[in-house]
Each structure stands twice: as C-alpha cells, then as structure tokens.
PDB file of C-alpha atoms in Angstrom:
ATOM      1  CA  MET A  22     -21.529 -57.783  27.527  1.00  0.00           C
ATOM      2  CA  VAL A  23     -20.582 -55.110  30.749  1.00  0.00           C
ATOM      3  CA  THR A  24     -21.397 -56.450  33.746  1.00  0.00           C
ATOM      4  CA  ALA A  25     -21.474 -55.191  37.213  1.00  0.00           C
ATOM      5  CA  SER A  26     -19.432 -56.768  40.394  1.00  0.00           C
ATOM      6  CA  VAL A  27     -22.161 -57.311  42.686  1.00  0.00           C
ATOM      7  CA  THR A  28     -21.753 -59.277  46.172  1.00  0.00           C
ATOM      8  CA  VAL A  29     -24.146 -62.004  46.547  1.00  0.00           C
ATOM      9  CA  PRO A  30     -26.178 -61.577  50.113  1.00  0.00           C
ATOM     10  CA  SER A  31     -25.358 -64.484  52.398  1.00  0.00           C
ATOM     11  CA  PRO A  32     -26.568 -65.133  56.124  1.00  0.00           C
ATOM     12  CA  THR A  33     -22.836 -65.982  56.638  1.00  0.00           C
ATOM     13  CA  PRO A  34     -21.455 -62.968  58.244  1.00  0.00           C
ATOM     14  CA  ILE A  35     -19.008 -61.182  55.624  1.00  0.00           C
ATOM     15  CA  ARG A  36     -16.182 -61.424  57.604  1.00  0.00           C
ATOM     16  CA  SER A  37     -15.812 -64.875  57.136  1.00  0.00           C
ATOM     17  CA  LEU A  38     -16.175 -65.082  53.288  1.00  0.00           C
ATOM     18  CA  PRO A  39     -12.803 -65.145  51.636  1.00  0.00           C
ATOM     19  CA  SER A  40     -11.947 -61.147  50.088  1.00  0.00           C
ATOM     20  CA  ARG A  41     -12.700 -60.912  46.201  1.00  0.00           C
ATOM     21  CA  PRO A  42     -10.803 -58.925  43.944  1.00  0.00           C
ATOM     22  CA  ARG A  43     -12.689 -56.104  42.817  1.00  0.00           C
ATOM     23  CA  HIS A  44     -11.841 -56.294  39.520  1.00  0.00           C
ATOM     24  CA  LYS A  45     -13.287 -59.681  38.657  1.00  0.00           C
ATOM     25  CA  SER A  46     -16.413 -59.958  37.290  1.00  0.00           C
ATOM     26  CA  SER A  47     -19.365 -61.579  39.352  1.00  0.00           C
ATOM     27  CA  SER A  48     -20.466 -64.974  38.737  1.00  0.00           C
ATOM     28  CA  ILE A  49     -24.099 -63.994  38.952  1.00  0.00           C
ATOM     29  CA  PRO A  50     -26.133 -65.001  35.740  1.00  0.00           C
ATOM     30  CA  HIS A  51     -27.000 -61.924  33.692  1.00  0.00           C
ATOM     31  CA  HIS A  52     -30.439 -62.127  34.257  1.00  0.00           C
ATOM     32  CA  HIS A  53     -30.403 -61.492  37.440  1.00  0.00           C
ATOM     33  CA  GLN A  54     -28.449 -58.356  37.860  1.00  0.00           C
ATOM     34  CA  PRO A  55     -30.000 -55.011  38.255  1.00  0.00           C
ATOM     35  CA  HIS A  56     -31.031 -54.157  34.441  1.00  0.00           C
ATOM     36  CA  CYS A  57     -31.134 -50.169  35.369  1.00  0.00           C
ATOM     37  CA  SER A  58     -27.370 -50.124  36.939  1.00  0.00           C
ATOM     38  CA  ASN A  59     -26.122 -51.923  33.697  1.00  0.00           C
ATOM     39  CA  GLN A  60     -28.186 -49.241  31.640  1.00  0.00           C
ATOM     40  CA  LYS A  61     -27.209 -46.388  33.600  1.00  0.00           C
ATOM     41  CA  HIS A  62     -23.229 -47.705  33.482  1.00  0.00           C
ATOM     42  CA  GLY A  63     -23.563 -47.699  29.367  1.00  0.00           C
ATOM     43  CA  THR A  64     -25.096 -44.506  29.004  1.00  0.00           C
ATOM     44  CA  LEU A  65     -21.936 -43.006  30.877  1.00  0.00           C
ATOM     45  CA  THR A  66     -19.508 -45.011  28.747  1.00  0.00           C
ATOM     46  CA  LEU A  67     -21.020 -43.700  25.871  1.00  0.00           C
ATOM     47  CA  ARG A  68     -21.237 -39.977  27.392  1.00  0.00           C
ATOM     48  CA  ARG A  69     -17.394 -40.168  28.012  1.00  0.00           C
ATOM     49  CA  GLU A  70     -16.652 -41.595  24.495  1.00  0.00           C
ATOM     50  CA  PHE A  71     -18.626 -38.895  23.002  1.00  0.00           C
ATOM     51  CA  LEU A  72     -16.558 -36.165  25.447  1.00  0.00           C
ATOM     52  CA  LYS A  73     -13.287 -38.013  24.529  1.00  0.00           C
ATOM     53  CA  GLY A  74     -13.807 -37.955  21.083  1.00  0.00           C
ATOM     54  CA  LEU A  75     -14.664 -33.783  21.513  1.00  0.00           C
ATOM     55  CA  ALA A  76     -11.245 -33.541  23.322  1.00  0.00           C
ATOM     56  CA  LEU A  77      -9.122 -34.998  20.949  1.00  0.00           C
ATOM     57  CA  SER A  78     -10.530 -33.944  17.432  1.00  0.00           C
ATOM     58  CA  PRO A  79     -10.103 -30.400  16.744  1.00  0.00           C
ATOM     59  CA  LEU A  80     -13.519 -28.228  16.105  1.00  0.00           C
ATOM     60  CA  ILE A  81     -13.859 -26.298  13.420  1.00  0.00           C
ATOM     61  CA  LEU A  82     -16.121 -23.093  13.228  1.00  0.00           C
ATOM     62  CA  GLU A  83     -16.993 -20.952  10.808  1.00  0.00           C
ATOM     63  CA  VAL A  84     -17.098 -17.537  11.977  1.00  0.00           C
ATOM     64  CA  PRO A  85     -19.393 -15.058   9.875  1.00  0.00           C
ATOM     65  CA  HIS A  86     -17.059 -12.253   8.925  1.00  0.00           C
ATOM     66  CA  SER A  87     -20.009  -9.867  11.134  1.00  0.00           C
ATOM     67  CA  GLN A  88     -17.842 -11.212  14.102  1.00  0.00           C
ATOM     68  CA  ALA A  89     -14.158  -9.744  12.491  1.00  0.00           C
ATOM     69  CA  ARG A  90     -11.559 -10.641  14.682  1.00  0.00           C
ATOM     70  CA  GLU A  91     -10.042  -7.436  16.545  1.00  0.00           C
ATOM     71  CA  ILE A  92      -6.949  -7.336  15.413  1.00  0.00           C
ATOM     72  CA  GLU A  93      -4.221  -5.143  13.729  1.00  0.00           C
ATOM     73  CA  VAL A  94      -5.096  -4.509  10.034  1.00  0.00           C
ATOM     74  CA  GLY A  95      -1.166  -3.807   9.308  1.00  0.00           C
ATOM     75  CA  SER A  96      -1.564  -7.279   9.401  1.00  0.00           C
ATOM     76  CA  VAL A  97      -3.863  -8.636   6.944  1.00  0.00           C
ATOM     77  CA  LEU A  98      -4.462  -6.030   4.635  1.00  0.00           C
ATOM     78  CA  PRO A  99      -1.943  -4.355   2.142  1.00  0.00           C
ATOM     79  CA  PRO A 100      -0.128  -1.143   1.897  1.00  0.00           C
ATOM     80  CA  SER A 101      -2.151   1.623   0.086  1.00  0.00           C
ATOM     81  CA  PRO A 102      -0.551   2.299  -3.344  1.00  0.00           C
ATOM     82  CA  SER A 103      -0.796   5.445  -3.206  1.00  0.00           C
ATOM     83  CA  ASP A 104       0.638   6.243   0.429  1.00  0.00           C
ATOM     84  CA  PRO A 105       2.260   3.304   1.978  1.00  0.00           C
ATOM     85  CA  SER A 106       1.898   4.590   6.065  1.00  0.00           C
ATOM     86  CA  PHE A 107      -2.036   3.268   5.149  1.00  0.00           C
ATOM     87  CA  VAL A 108      -3.191   0.146   4.149  1.00  0.00           C
ATOM     88  CA  ILE A 109      -6.441  -0.344   1.859  1.00  0.00           C
ATOM     89  CA  PHE A 110      -9.486  -2.427   2.826  1.00  0.00           C
ATOM     90  CA  LYS A 111     -11.452  -3.253  -0.307  1.00  0.00           C
ATOM     91  CA  ALA A 112     -15.012  -4.690   0.375  1.00  0.00           C
ATOM     92  CA  SER A 113     -15.911  -8.002  -1.387  1.00  0.00           C
ATOM     93  CA  ALA A 114     -19.208 -10.407  -1.679  1.00  0.00           C
ATOM     94  CA  LYS A 115     -17.570 -12.461   0.964  1.00  0.00           C
ATOM     95  CA  ASP A 116     -17.498  -9.348   3.464  1.00  0.00           C
ATOM     96  CA  THR A 117     -20.625  -8.692   4.474  1.00  0.00           C
ATOM     97  CA  PRO A 118     -24.613  -9.736   4.119  1.00  0.00           C
ATOM     98  CA  ALA A 119     -25.679  -7.149   2.265  1.00  0.00           C
ATOM     99  CA  LEU A 120     -22.603  -7.033  -0.258  1.00  0.00           C
ATOM    100  CA  ARG A 121     -23.679 -11.071  -0.596  1.00  0.00           C
ATOM    101  CA  ALA A 122     -27.132  -9.904  -1.508  1.00  0.00           C
ATOM    102  CA  GLY A 123     -25.646  -7.270  -4.214  1.00  0.00           C
ATOM    103  CA  ASN A 124     -27.680  -4.449  -2.347  1.00  0.00           C
ATOM    104  CA  VAL A 125     -24.315  -2.484  -2.247  1.00  0.00           C
ATOM    105  CA  GLN A 126     -21.710  -2.178  -4.584  1.00  0.00           C
ATOM    106  CA  PRO A 127     -17.849  -2.855  -3.016  1.00  0.00           C
ATOM    107  CA  TYR A 128     -16.381   0.096  -1.884  1.00  0.00           C
ATOM    108  CA  GLN A 129     -12.363   1.016  -0.540  1.00  0.00           C
ATOM    109  CA  PHE A 130     -11.081   3.127   1.917  1.00  0.00           C
ATOM    110  CA  ILE A 131      -7.960   3.366   3.388  1.00  0.00           C
ATOM    111  CA  LEU A 132      -6.709   3.082   7.298  1.00  0.00           C
ATOM    112  CA  PRO A 133      -3.764   3.354   9.415  1.00  0.00           C
ATOM    113  CA  PRO A 134      -2.046  -0.335   9.995  1.00  0.00           C
ATOM    114  CA  THR A 135      -2.473   0.069  13.918  1.00  0.00           C
ATOM    115  CA  TRP A 136      -6.374   0.053  13.594  1.00  0.00           C
ATOM    116  CA  LYS A 137      -8.835  -2.754  14.205  1.00  0.00           C
ATOM    117  CA  GLN A 138     -11.762  -3.892  12.751  1.00  0.00           C
ATOM    118  CA  THR A 139     -14.787  -4.981  15.335  1.00  0.00           C
ATOM    119  CA  ARG A 140     -17.382  -6.824  15.729  1.00  0.00           C
ATOM    120  CA  VAL A 141     -20.858  -5.623  14.386  1.00  0.00           C
ATOM    121  CA  ALA A 142     -23.963  -6.376  16.201  1.00  0.00           C
ATOM    122  CA  ASN A 143     -26.150  -8.909  14.333  1.00  0.00           C
ATOM    123  CA  ILE A 144     -29.071  -6.487  14.912  1.00  0.00           C
ATOM    124  CA  LEU A 145     -27.257  -3.832  13.033  1.00  0.00           C
ATOM    125  CA  SER A 146     -25.676  -5.720  10.359  1.00  0.00           C
ATOM    126  CA  GLY A 147     -28.452  -6.096   8.158  1.00  0.00           C
ATOM    127  CA  ASN A 148     -27.626 -10.154   8.533  1.00  0.00           C
ATOM    128  CA  TYR A 149     -31.307 -10.290   9.457  1.00  0.00           C
ATOM    129  CA  CYS A 150     -33.440  -8.491   6.964  1.00  0.00           C
ATOM    130  CA  GLN A 151     -31.300  -8.862   3.558  1.00  0.00           C
ATOM    131  CA  PRO A 152     -31.998  -8.625   0.562  1.00  0.00           C
ATOM    132  CA  LYS A 153     -34.810  -6.133   1.858  1.00  0.00           C
ATOM    133  CA  CYS A 154     -34.152  -3.910   4.260  1.00  0.00           C
ATOM    134  CA  ALA A 155     -36.518  -1.130   5.495  1.00  0.00           C
ATOM    135  CA  GLU A 156     -34.151   0.142   7.607  1.00  0.00           C
ATOM    136  CA  PRO A 157     -29.740   1.304   7.260  1.00  0.00           C
ATOM    137  CA  TRP A 158     -27.947  -0.996   8.267  1.00  0.00           C
ATOM    138  CA  VAL A 159     -23.682  -1.095   9.270  1.00  0.00           C
ATOM    139  CA  GLU A 160     -21.393  -2.799   7.208  1.00  0.00           C
ATOM    140  CA  VAL A 161     -18.294  -2.298   8.860  1.00  0.00           C
ATOM    141  CA  LYS A 162     -16.592  -0.835  11.650  1.00  0.00           C
ATOM    142  CA  PHE A 163     -13.097  -0.250  11.879  1.00  0.00           C
ATOM    143  CA  GLU A 164     -11.488   2.091  15.679  1.00  0.00           C
ATOM    144  CA  ASN A 165      -8.442   2.576  16.925  1.00  0.00           C
ATOM    145  CA  GLU A 166      -8.457   4.368  20.827  1.00  0.00           C
ATOM    146  CA  LYS A 167      -5.812   6.724  19.869  1.00  0.00           C
ATOM    147  CA  GLN A 168      -7.809   8.132  17.203  1.00  0.00           C
ATOM    148  CA  GLY A 169     -10.902   7.592  16.667  1.00  0.00           C
ATOM    149  CA  LYS A 170     -13.520   5.137  14.196  1.00  0.00           C
ATOM    150  CA  VAL A 171     -14.748   4.615  10.977  1.00  0.00           C
ATOM    151  CA  GLN A 172     -18.295   2.633  10.025  1.00  0.00           C
ATOM    152  CA  VAL A 173     -19.906   2.378   6.310  1.00  0.00           C
ATOM    153  CA  VAL A 174     -23.632   2.418   6.546  1.00  0.00           C
ATOM    154  CA  ALA A 175     -25.683   1.606   3.921  1.00  0.00           C
ATOM    155  CA  SER A 176     -29.289   3.022   3.465  1.00  0.00           C
ATOM    156  CA  PRO A 177     -32.042   1.310   0.851  1.00  0.00           C
ATOM    157  CA  LEU A 178     -32.377   3.735  -1.916  1.00  0.00           C
ATOM    158  CA  ILE A 179     -36.345   3.496  -1.545  1.00  0.00           C
ATOM    159  CA  ARG A 180     -35.962   4.735   2.001  1.00  0.00           C
ATOM    160  CA  LEU A 181     -35.167   8.146   0.314  1.00  0.00           C
ATOM    161  CA  THR A 182     -36.536   8.236  -3.239  1.00  0.00           C
ATOM    162  CA  ASN A 183     -38.710   6.221  -5.629  1.00  0.00           C
ATOM    163  CA  LYS A 184     -36.756   6.852  -8.494  1.00  0.00           C
ATOM    164  CA  PRO A 185     -35.127   3.145  -9.263  1.00  0.00           C
ATOM    165  CA  ASN A 186     -31.080   3.291  -9.387  1.00  0.00           C
ATOM    166  CA  ALA A 187     -30.735   6.617  -8.750  1.00  0.00           C
ATOM    167  CA  LEU A 188     -27.906   9.125  -8.713  1.00  0.00           C
ATOM    168  CA  ILE A 189     -27.537  10.854  -5.674  1.00  0.00           C
ATOM    169  CA  GLU A 190     -28.358  14.350  -7.104  1.00  0.00           C
ATOM    170  CA  ASP A 191     -31.735  12.912  -7.580  1.00  0.00           C
ATOM    171  CA  ILE A 192     -32.252  12.637  -3.745  1.00  0.00           C
ATOM    172  CA  GLY A 193     -31.683  16.118  -3.456  1.00  0.00           C
ATOM    173  CA  GLU A 194     -29.235  18.938  -1.929  1.00  0.00           C
ATOM    174  CA  PRO A 195     -26.527  17.361   0.287  1.00  0.00           C
ATOM    175  CA  GLU A 196     -28.398  19.263   2.915  1.00  0.00           C
ATOM    176  CA  LYS A 197     -31.714  16.785   2.706  1.00  0.00           C
ATOM    177  CA  LEU A 198     -29.711  13.849   2.503  1.00  0.00           C
ATOM    178  CA  ILE A 199     -27.877  14.390   5.686  1.00  0.00           C
ATOM    179  CA  ALA A 200     -31.218  15.138   7.141  1.00  0.00           C
ATOM    180  CA  SER A 201     -32.389  12.125   6.397  1.00  0.00           C
ATOM    181  CA  LEU A 202     -28.931  10.256   7.279  1.00  0.00           C
ATOM    182  CA  GLY A 203     -27.807  12.401  10.203  1.00  0.00           C
ATOM    183  CA  PRO A 204     -28.914  10.284  12.844  1.00  0.00           C
ATOM    184  CA  PHE A 205     -26.674   7.278  11.351  1.00  0.00           C
ATOM    185  CA  VAL A 206     -23.581   9.451  11.626  1.00  0.00           C
ATOM    186  CA  THR A 207     -24.211  10.562  15.398  1.00  0.00           C
ATOM    187  CA  GLY A 208     -25.671   7.714  16.578  1.00  0.00           C
ATOM    188  CA  ASN A 209     -28.850   9.386  18.066  1.00  0.00           C
ATOM    189  CA  THR A 210     -30.106  12.576  16.864  1.00  0.00           C
ATOM    190  CA  TYR A 211     -29.352  15.207  14.288  1.00  0.00           C
ATOM    191  CA  ASP A 212     -29.280  18.907  14.552  1.00  0.00           C
ATOM    192  CA  PRO A 213     -28.740  20.938  11.430  1.00  0.00           C
ATOM    193  CA  ASP A 214     -27.236  23.428  13.624  1.00  0.00           C
ATOM    194  CA  GLU A 215     -24.040  20.843  13.724  1.00  0.00           C
ATOM    195  CA  LEU A 216     -23.726  21.094  10.149  1.00  0.00           C
ATOM    196  CA  LEU A 217     -20.588  22.868   9.588  1.00  0.00           C
ATOM    197  CA  GLU A 218     -19.980  22.488   5.842  1.00  0.00           C
ATOM    198  CA  THR A 219     -20.944  20.684   2.638  1.00  0.00           C
ATOM    199  CA  SER A 220     -19.014  20.150  -0.362  1.00  0.00           C
ATOM    200  CA  VAL A 221     -19.751  17.761  -3.610  1.00  0.00           C
ATOM    201  CA  GLU A 222     -16.907  15.527  -5.190  1.00  0.00           C
ATOM    202  CA  THR A 223     -16.856  13.871  -8.591  1.00  0.00           C
ATOM    203  CA  ILE A 224     -14.775  11.019  -8.962  1.00  0.00           C
ATOM    204  CA  GLY A 225     -15.320   9.116 -12.184  1.00  0.00           C
ATOM    205  CA  ASP A 226     -18.691   9.180 -12.776  1.00  0.00           C
ATOM    206  CA  GLN A 227     -19.733   9.104  -9.196  1.00  0.00           C
ATOM    207  CA  THR A 228     -21.134  11.819  -7.060  1.00  0.00           C
ATOM    208  CA  TYR A 229     -20.151  12.309  -3.499  1.00  0.00           C
ATOM    209  CA  TYR A 230     -21.900  14.269  -0.724  1.00  0.00           C
ATOM    210  CA  LYS A 231     -18.889  15.372   2.041  1.00  0.00           C
ATOM    211  CA  TYR A 232     -19.912  16.456   5.695  1.00  0.00           C
ATOM    212  CA  VAL A 233     -18.003  18.314   8.731  1.00  0.00           C
ATOM    213  CA  LEU A 234     -20.250  18.367  11.670  1.00  0.00           C
ATOM    214  CA  GLU A 235     -18.775  18.734  15.194  1.00  0.00           C
ATOM    215  CA  THR A 236     -21.709  17.329  17.470  1.00  0.00           C
ATOM    216  CA  PRO A 237     -21.577  17.760  20.955  1.00  0.00           C
ATOM    217  CA  PHE A 238     -24.148  15.529  22.142  1.00  0.00           C
ATOM    218  CA  ALA A 239     -23.633  12.805  19.410  1.00  0.00           C
ATOM    219  CA  LEU A 240     -22.735   8.872  21.108  1.00  0.00           C
ATOM    220  CA  THR A 241     -20.308   8.582  17.944  1.00  0.00           C
ATOM    221  CA  GLY A 242     -17.925  11.888  19.216  1.00  0.00           C
ATOM    222  CA  THR A 243     -17.781  15.469  19.219  1.00  0.00           C
ATOM    223  CA  HIS A 244     -16.670  15.619  15.567  1.00  0.00           C
ATOM    224  CA  ASN A 245     -17.859  13.656  12.356  1.00  0.00           C
ATOM    225  CA  LEU A 246     -17.035  13.702   9.412  1.00  0.00           C
ATOM    226  CA  ALA A 247     -19.140  11.882   6.608  1.00  0.00           C
ATOM    227  CA  LYS A 248     -18.815  11.316   2.625  1.00  0.00           C
ATOM    228  CA  ALA A 249     -22.445   9.529   0.866  1.00  0.00           C
ATOM    229  CA  THR A 250     -23.052   8.192  -2.738  1.00  0.00           C
ATOM    230  CA  ALA A 251     -25.670   6.350  -4.228  1.00  0.00           C
ATOM    231  CA  LYS A 252     -25.040   3.469  -6.734  1.00  0.00           C
ATOM    232  CA  GLY A 253     -27.278   0.428  -7.318  1.00  0.00           C
ATOM    233  CA  ASN A 254     -30.190  -0.111  -4.687  1.00  0.00           C
ATOM    234  CA  SER A 255     -28.765   1.766  -1.539  1.00  0.00           C
ATOM    235  CA  VAL A 256     -27.106   5.039  -0.674  1.00  0.00           C
ATOM    236  CA  VAL A 257     -23.692   4.111   1.077  1.00  0.00           C
ATOM    237  CA  LEU A 258     -22.533   6.447   4.008  1.00  0.00           C
ATOM    238  CA  PHE A 259     -18.582   6.424   4.903  1.00  0.00           C
ATOM    239  CA  VAL A 260     -18.210   7.928   8.671  1.00  0.00           C
ATOM    240  CA  VAL A 261     -15.576   9.055  10.350  1.00  0.00           C
ATOM    241  CA  SER A 262     -16.015  10.006  14.306  1.00  0.00           C
ATOM    242  CA  ALA A 263     -13.774  11.211  16.928  1.00  0.00           C
ATOM    243  CA  ASN A 264     -13.570  12.888  20.275  1.00  0.00           C
ATOM    244  CA  ASP A 265     -11.922  15.975  21.163  1.00  0.00           C
ATOM    245  CA  LYS A 266      -8.243  14.082  22.047  1.00  0.00           C
ATOM    246  CA  GLN A 267      -8.319  12.046  19.331  1.00  0.00           C
ATOM    247  CA  TRP A 268      -9.313  15.300  16.645  1.00  0.00           C
ATOM    248  CA  GLN A 269      -6.884  17.497  17.818  1.00  0.00           C
ATOM    249  CA  SER A 270      -4.035  14.546  17.458  1.00  0.00           C
ATOM    250  CA  SER A 271      -5.562  12.710  14.316  1.00  0.00           C
ATOM    251  CA  GLN A 272      -8.031  14.620  12.253  1.00  0.00           C
ATOM    252  CA  LYS A 273      -5.521  15.194   9.330  1.00  0.00           C
ATOM    253  CA  THR A 274      -5.177  11.137   9.112  1.00  0.00           C
ATOM    254  CA  LEU A 275      -8.957  10.816   9.822  1.00  0.00           C
ATOM    255  CA  LYS A 276      -9.380  13.901   6.715  1.00  0.00           C
ATOM    256  CA  ALA A 277      -7.126  11.604   4.744  1.00  0.00           C
ATOM    257  CA  MET A 278      -9.393   8.398   5.421  1.00  0.00           C
ATOM    258  CA  LEU A 279     -12.530  10.044   4.200  1.00  0.00           C
ATOM    259  CA  ASP A 280     -11.074  11.439   1.074  1.00  0.00           C
ATOM    260  CA  SER A 281     -10.071   7.974   0.024  1.00  0.00           C
ATOM    261  CA  PHE A 282     -13.640   6.477   0.544  1.00  0.00           C
ATOM    262  CA  GLN A 283     -14.771   5.025  -3.359  1.00  0.00           C
ATOM    263  CA  VAL A 284     -17.682   3.455  -4.297  1.00  0.00           C
TER     264      VAL A 284
END
C-alpha cells in the first residue's frame, strides 16, 4: 500500500517540532489519509510504468508496401539477367492491394539501380476499393531526380469494355485506348495532338500498345512514354515521364525501361 507523507496539523508552532525525514511515511491511519491523493499517485505510477515499458520494449510496426522505403533499388533488387547495369522489379502478391486481390497479374520491368521506390498515397493506391474499383489506381512508383520517373497504373477492364477477360485488341485501336487513359499518363488532361507515335508489340501471346507523347502541360513531365496491355480483370499501363533536362540526358535509359515492361 502506498501512503502519503502528511504533516499533522498542530497548534504548536512548526519550529518547535522535531525535524522528520522526508522518506519516512506518515503514521496517520490509512482511513484518515486523503483518498484522492492516493488515487492520483497510483494513476501516475501506473502511467510511468506503462511508458517505461514502451521505452524498454522494441515497438514492431508492420508498414504497408504502399509506404515503400525510399532507398536505392540496387540495394534490394537483383541485377537484370539481360543487362546487369539494370535491376529487375518483379511485382508479386505481397506488393500491392490489387495483386493480392487478383485484379492485376504480376508484372515486371527493369530500372537503374540508383532509382528509388516512392510511396503511393492510399487514396491513389486502390487500397480502399479492392476488389471492385470503378476507377484506375496507381500500383507502384519509382523515380530518380536526374533521370525521370515511372509508374504502373491499372484500370478495371469493365471501364473500357463490357467483354470479360478481353484482349487489348478487343478494346479498340491504340488511339482509342490512350484517349481513355491519357489523363493517367499526364496527371491532368490529354490532348490527341500530344500523341506523336503509336506502335503495337507482341511478346509471347500478349499484345502491347506503345505510345510516345510530347506533353508540355502535363503534371508528370514534358515527355511521356507509355505501354499498355490487358490481362485478367484489368488494363495495365506503364508510364515513363521526364522533363526536358531529364529527357535530354536519359531518353535511352527511359526507352529501355519501357521496352522491358511485361505482364
């Protein structure tokens, strides 16, 4: 039992009382001691013990992949088998909410080892709407201040066609697809005049639409490359962006990253 040290009121002047060591407890019976003082003291003691426990015990927090660590990818990703000057990112079910929900099939691409993975805001990640998102969302993002940035955007297939498990050819020509997804390339609006070039590529049994855009008013950058394909429930769009300075020095690297993207 914790007792409070209390001085007994006395008509005798305090100076005539013998001194009492502070560490000794009062001899006043417990039922005469102030209850509120003991209660407060006990609460403070419990609080101190709780905080002490937090300080002594390591706190282990689970951090979602959407809050990716901003470290150079070369320290965590393996070299690309085709070109060791790049590393390869292979997305799996642990990486994003859509991959865990099965709405997006695993994808991969190469990037320079000095790039960093950046966080995707929860509202953009699709985390809040899986497994039935009505609008496109951002899967992952990487960037390098001197070279540019890339992101993977996924769109529900139902937003583009009513045909289940449609191929990208079922959606329409490349120009039709980019007209729907262009704002997710630029970050704001899409003007057909910004489209410089389109091409079609086949890797295995998968068809890809490729785009070269010059976008002077885009939030993502004045130069954008994109590559899209449809698989399962989604259309997956890989976007490479750069400003004029980044494009001038790094366009070869950025094009290699675009070419490497596969689902």
